[in-house]
Amino acid sequence: MKKYVCTVCDWIYDPETGDPEHGIKPGTAFEDIPDDWVCPICGVGKDMFEPVE
C-alpha cells in the first residue's frame, strides 16, 4: 500500500500505521479512508494529499 503526503504540512499517511487517534485502523489503504477524514496536523481534506513516490 502506498503512503500519501499532505501537500500543506508534509505529514505522511502510512497505511501500516493508520491514524488510530482519528478512527483509522492500521492496515487501512488511503483510498479506503472516509471522504470526511482530515489531516490530523493541519486539518485539510484528502484531496490535498499526493502519493509518495
mmCIF file of C-alpha atoms in Angstrom:
data_model
loop_
_atom_site.group_PDB
_atom_site.id
_atom_site.type_symbol
_atom_site.label_atom_id
_atom_site.label_comp_id
_atom_site.label_asym_id
_atom_site.label_seq_id
_atom_site.Cartn_x
_atom_site.Cartn_y
_atom_site.Cartn_z
ATOM 1 C CA MET A 1 0.000 0.000 0.000
ATOM 2 C CA LYS A 2 1.217 3.468 -0.881
ATOM 3 C CA LYS A 3 1.996 6.243 1.563
ATOM 4 C CA TYR A 4 0.460 9.662 0.969
ATOM 5 C CA VAL A 5 1.832 13.077 1.924
ATOM 6 C CA CYS A 6 -0.135 16.185 2.862
ATOM 7 C CA THR A 7 0.804 18.922 0.404
ATOM 8 C CA VAL A 8 0.162 21.589 3.057
ATOM 9 C CA CYS A 9 2.118 20.369 6.107
ATOM 10 C CA ASP A 10 4.094 17.360 4.773
ATOM 11 C CA TRP A 11 2.538 14.876 7.239
ATOM 12 C CA ILE A 12 2.727 11.373 5.778
ATOM 13 C CA TYR A 13 -0.138 8.916 5.992
ATOM 14 C CA ASP A 14 1.332 5.427 6.337
ATOM 15 C CA PRO A 15 -1.281 2.684 5.855
ATOM 16 C CA GLU A 16 0.718 0.328 8.088
ATOM 17 C CA THR A 17 0.245 2.778 10.974
ATOM 18 C CA GLY A 18 -3.123 4.275 10.032
ATOM 19 C CA ASP A 19 -4.465 7.132 12.151
ATOM 20 C CA PRO A 20 -5.921 5.305 15.176
ATOM 21 C CA GLU A 21 -6.426 8.531 17.155
ATOM 22 C CA HIS A 22 -8.949 9.550 14.492
ATOM 23 C CA GLY A 23 -10.594 6.165 13.885
ATOM 24 C CA ILE A 24 -8.414 4.876 11.033
ATOM 25 C CA LYS A 25 -7.143 1.394 11.880
ATOM 26 C CA PRO A 26 -3.638 0.214 10.928
ATOM 27 C CA GLY A 27 -3.737 -1.567 7.569
ATOM 28 C CA THR A 28 -6.274 0.875 6.060
ATOM 29 C CA ALA A 29 -5.420 1.917 2.490
ATOM 30 C CA PHE A 30 -5.645 5.660 1.827
ATOM 31 C CA GLU A 31 -8.378 5.004 -0.736
ATOM 32 C CA ASP A 32 -10.476 3.328 1.973
ATOM 33 C CA ILE A 33 -10.364 6.266 4.411
ATOM 34 C CA PRO A 34 -13.750 8.043 4.651
ATOM 35 C CA ASP A 35 -14.019 11.172 2.497
ATOM 36 C CA ASP A 36 -14.680 13.361 5.542
ATOM 37 C CA TRP A 37 -11.338 12.439 7.186
ATOM 38 C CA VAL A 38 -8.893 15.341 7.525
ATOM 39 C CA CYS A 39 -5.149 15.641 8.085
ATOM 40 C CA PRO A 40 -4.530 15.229 11.830
ATOM 41 C CA ILE A 41 -1.917 18.005 11.785
ATOM 42 C CA CYS A 42 -3.350 20.823 9.653
ATOM 43 C CA GLY A 43 -6.971 19.785 9.032
ATOM 44 C CA VAL A 44 -7.102 19.773 5.222
ATOM 45 C CA GLY A 45 -9.105 17.144 3.348
ATOM 46 C CA LYS A 46 -7.997 14.028 1.484
ATOM 47 C CA ASP A 47 -7.889 15.994 -1.779
ATOM 48 C CA MET A 48 -4.761 17.775 -0.517
ATOM 49 C CA PHE A 49 -2.737 14.532 -0.327
ATOM 50 C CA GLU A 50 -0.469 13.102 -3.004
ATOM 51 C CA PRO A 51 1.107 9.633 -3.284
ATOM 52 C CA VAL A 52 4.683 9.402 -2.038
ATOM 53 C CA GLU A 53 6.932 8.308 -4.894
#
